[in-house]
């Protein structure tokens, strides 16, 4: 069964949703970019004619072409503000609070390249805080599979990264595992398969007994037993704390 999102362009969907706002287009690219920068930095200045709230999408792509594809997908939509970088950037999409994640997924579904997106929603006065949240979520998400992420999907990792002393302790704990690639691969595969031994062994193309041996080594080095759901979550957060990258986003100040 064909849905509206399947059969219509993102711009059409946005125009339906945003018709009550009656926003005037900002045609000049440089002006639109500066307006996005200003709003994301928290300097509203009482602009007239803009939406009352926006979805803030922070994204990064595996290649420059992937980032260009994102920009191309929204280029013709006068209601979307863009702050572009080389492999990442921000999009500001006016929308109601319950529509921000759906719009981000609709956009992501139209892309062919590997793209990670983090989306947060806020009234105009709170866009700087939404940008900071989206940035942190994107840092976490960029170590996972490409897709669309919200704060609620990475909440535990997010909370730990906001506590530097906890993050540092976890990073030290996982360091001996990170230093041995077979063990690191085993933990990552086990996490990716939600603790399913058989699926993780298939992912790594190794025998299950080999995987079990490596997981016992992980337990010996960290004190965390990977087969325990709570310990596996701890290991996952520790990996995030150890390797959470800086994402290639443009400056907003």
C-alpha atoms as one frame of an Amber mdcrd trajectory, in Angstrom:
protein
   0.000   0.000   0.000   1.489   3.319  -1.080   1.734   6.003   1.618   1.969
   9.768   1.239   5.614   9.659   2.268   6.309   6.980  -0.358   4.723   8.832
  -3.238   5.470  12.487  -2.623   8.618  14.500  -2.293   9.776  15.734   1.096
   9.050  19.290   0.051   5.407  18.456  -0.628   5.054  16.817   2.761   6.649
  19.798   4.451   4.400  22.278   2.654   1.293  20.421   3.836   2.519  20.396
   7.414   3.703  23.983   7.399   0.803  25.683   5.645  -0.415  27.292   8.899
   2.950  29.034   9.315   2.753  30.856   5.952   6.528  31.373   5.870   8.070
  33.778   3.359  10.986  32.228   1.427  14.546  33.473   1.948  15.996  33.158
  -1.537  19.629  34.175  -1.110  21.812  31.164  -0.193  24.299  33.178   1.859
  21.468  34.850   3.784  19.817  31.502   4.503  23.129  30.046   5.693  23.759
  33.002   8.008  20.225  32.807   9.355  20.738  29.112  10.158  24.019  29.929
  11.920  22.365  32.684  13.936  19.415  30.564  15.027  21.605  27.586  15.965
  23.827  29.860  18.061  20.808  30.976  20.067  20.661  34.512  18.708  17.020
  34.820  17.652  16.713  38.633  17.647  12.967  38.380  17.136  13.048  37.528
  13.434   9.688  38.078  11.793   7.997  35.538   9.552   9.832  32.427  10.779
   8.365  29.267  12.255   7.838  29.047  15.984   9.713  25.721  16.268  12.162
  23.610  14.279  13.581  20.136  13.986  17.356  20.429  14.255  19.114  17.714
  12.267  22.859  17.356  12.762  24.326  14.927  10.248  27.552  13.530   8.900
  28.295  11.370   5.881  31.030   8.893   5.111  32.023  10.896   2.018  31.768
  14.449   0.701  29.423  13.182  -2.007  27.139  11.783   0.683  26.925  15.160
   2.383  26.286  16.861  -0.953  23.406  14.448  -1.521  21.766  15.619   1.716
  22.066  19.263   0.714  20.726  18.513  -2.759  17.681  16.774  -1.269  16.534
  19.967   0.478  18.007  22.607  -1.848  14.709  23.512  -3.481  12.721  23.736
  -0.259  12.462  27.395   0.765  11.363  26.489   4.302  14.481  24.503   5.204
  17.559  26.362   6.477  20.964  24.754   5.937  24.372  25.267   7.508  26.654
  23.187   5.327  30.112  21.747   5.870  32.338  19.369   3.918  31.061  16.022
   5.270  28.393  17.209   7.655  26.089  20.020   8.601  22.802  21.105  10.073
  19.287  21.307   8.726  16.502  23.361  10.298  13.070  22.037   9.346  10.005
  23.886  10.685   7.571  21.369  12.138   5.378  20.398  15.041   6.945  18.440
  17.905   5.454  15.069  17.011   6.681  15.225  13.390  10.430  15.858  13.672
  11.616  12.241  13.756   9.332  11.219  10.887  10.586  14.031   8.688  14.198
  13.080   9.390  13.506   9.447   8.485  11.661  10.494   5.335  14.694  12.472
   4.254  17.139   9.707   5.192  15.165   7.132   3.216  15.750   9.162   0.061
  19.549   9.032   0.394  21.786   6.435  -1.199  25.011   7.094   0.713  26.023
   6.298   4.295  24.606   9.122   6.410  24.153   9.455  10.163  21.492  11.864
  11.422  20.642  13.065  14.920  17.387  14.959  15.317  16.075  17.129  18.149
  13.092  19.470  18.285  12.787  22.825  20.029  10.954  26.140  19.993  12.990
  28.857  18.306  14.261  30.285  21.594  15.806  26.902  22.529  17.482  25.979
  19.247  21.021  26.332  20.638  20.250  23.689  23.281  18.664  21.442  20.648
  21.790  21.830  18.484  24.040  20.805  21.395  21.879  17.754  22.069  21.876
  16.771  18.384  25.672  17.120  18.267  26.158  14.792  21.243  23.688  12.255
  19.869  25.478  12.354  16.510  28.833  11.669  18.193  27.350   8.521  19.698
  25.425   7.504  16.580  28.431   7.855  14.274  29.914   4.767  15.933  26.831
   2.753  14.988  25.037   1.862  11.775  23.951   4.738   9.506  20.441   5.950
  10.257  18.342   8.452  12.201  18.863   8.735  15.945  17.069  10.572  18.736
  18.181  11.213  22.296  15.939   8.442  23.604  17.718   5.856  21.437  21.158
   6.605  22.974  20.086   7.813  26.403  22.499   5.750  28.522  25.519   6.685
  26.395  24.414  10.323  26.401  24.162  10.431  30.187  27.644   8.964  30.606
  29.265  11.319  28.105  27.801  14.242  30.054  29.766  12.983  33.117  33.446
  13.245  32.053  34.854  11.487  35.146  32.575   8.487  34.540  33.366   8.428
  30.834  37.103   8.532  31.568  36.851   5.631  33.994  34.920   3.508  31.497
  37.375   4.384  28.714  40.261   3.172  30.876  38.386  -0.019  31.696  37.844
  -0.940  28.029  41.339   0.075  26.860  42.879  -3.449  27.150  40.080  -4.786
  24.947  40.451  -2.014  22.370  44.182  -2.785  22.185  43.458  -6.344  20.957
  41.543  -6.246  17.679  40.068  -9.790  17.877  38.585  -8.990  21.295  37.313
  -5.614  20.148  35.656  -7.169  17.096  34.091  -9.856  19.283  32.562  -7.306
  21.660  31.290  -5.133  18.827  29.696  -8.084  17.049  28.138  -9.361  20.279
  26.670  -5.901  20.952  25.446  -5.540  17.374  23.637  -8.892  17.651  22.092
  -8.038  21.045  23.984 -10.773  22.871  23.174 -13.561  20.407  26.277 -15.798
  20.330  25.403 -17.698  17.160  24.608 -14.531  15.194  27.764 -12.775  16.443
  29.918 -15.757  15.439  28.350 -15.746  11.967  28.969 -12.014  11.664  32.649
 -12.575  12.449  32.858 -15.798  10.401  34.359 -17.673  13.338  33.338 -20.762
  15.335  31.085 -20.116  18.311  33.638 -21.662  20.668  36.200 -19.118  19.417
  33.781 -16.319  20.180  33.132 -17.729  23.662  36.883 -17.843  24.328  37.275
 -14.210  23.296  34.332 -13.124  25.426  35.888 -14.856  28.453  39.068 -12.882
  27.794  37.012  -9.683  27.705  35.521 -10.587  31.080  38.968 -11.268  32.523
  40.302  -7.905  31.333  37.320  -5.750  32.282  35.465  -7.538  35.041  32.299
  -7.337  32.918  30.687 -10.579  31.779  29.398  -9.875  28.237  26.658 -12.493
  28.510  25.015 -10.410  31.241  22.672  -7.811  29.663  23.677  -5.171  32.202
  27.385  -5.836  31.708  26.973  -5.812  27.933  25.353  -2.373  28.164  28.296
  -1.214  30.286  30.739  -2.493  27.676  28.792  -0.756  24.920  28.864   2.572
  26.768  32.549   2.092  27.556  33.301   1.687  23.850  31.387   4.899  23.162
  33.338   6.716  25.876  36.634   5.416  24.485  36.097   6.110  20.814  33.343
   8.725  20.509  34.608  10.824  17.589  34.422  14.494  16.810  31.943  14.791
  13.972  32.651  17.077  10.976  30.117  19.808  11.745  30.539  23.480  10.788
  30.955  26.048  13.535  27.866  27.915  14.649  29.656  30.801  16.348
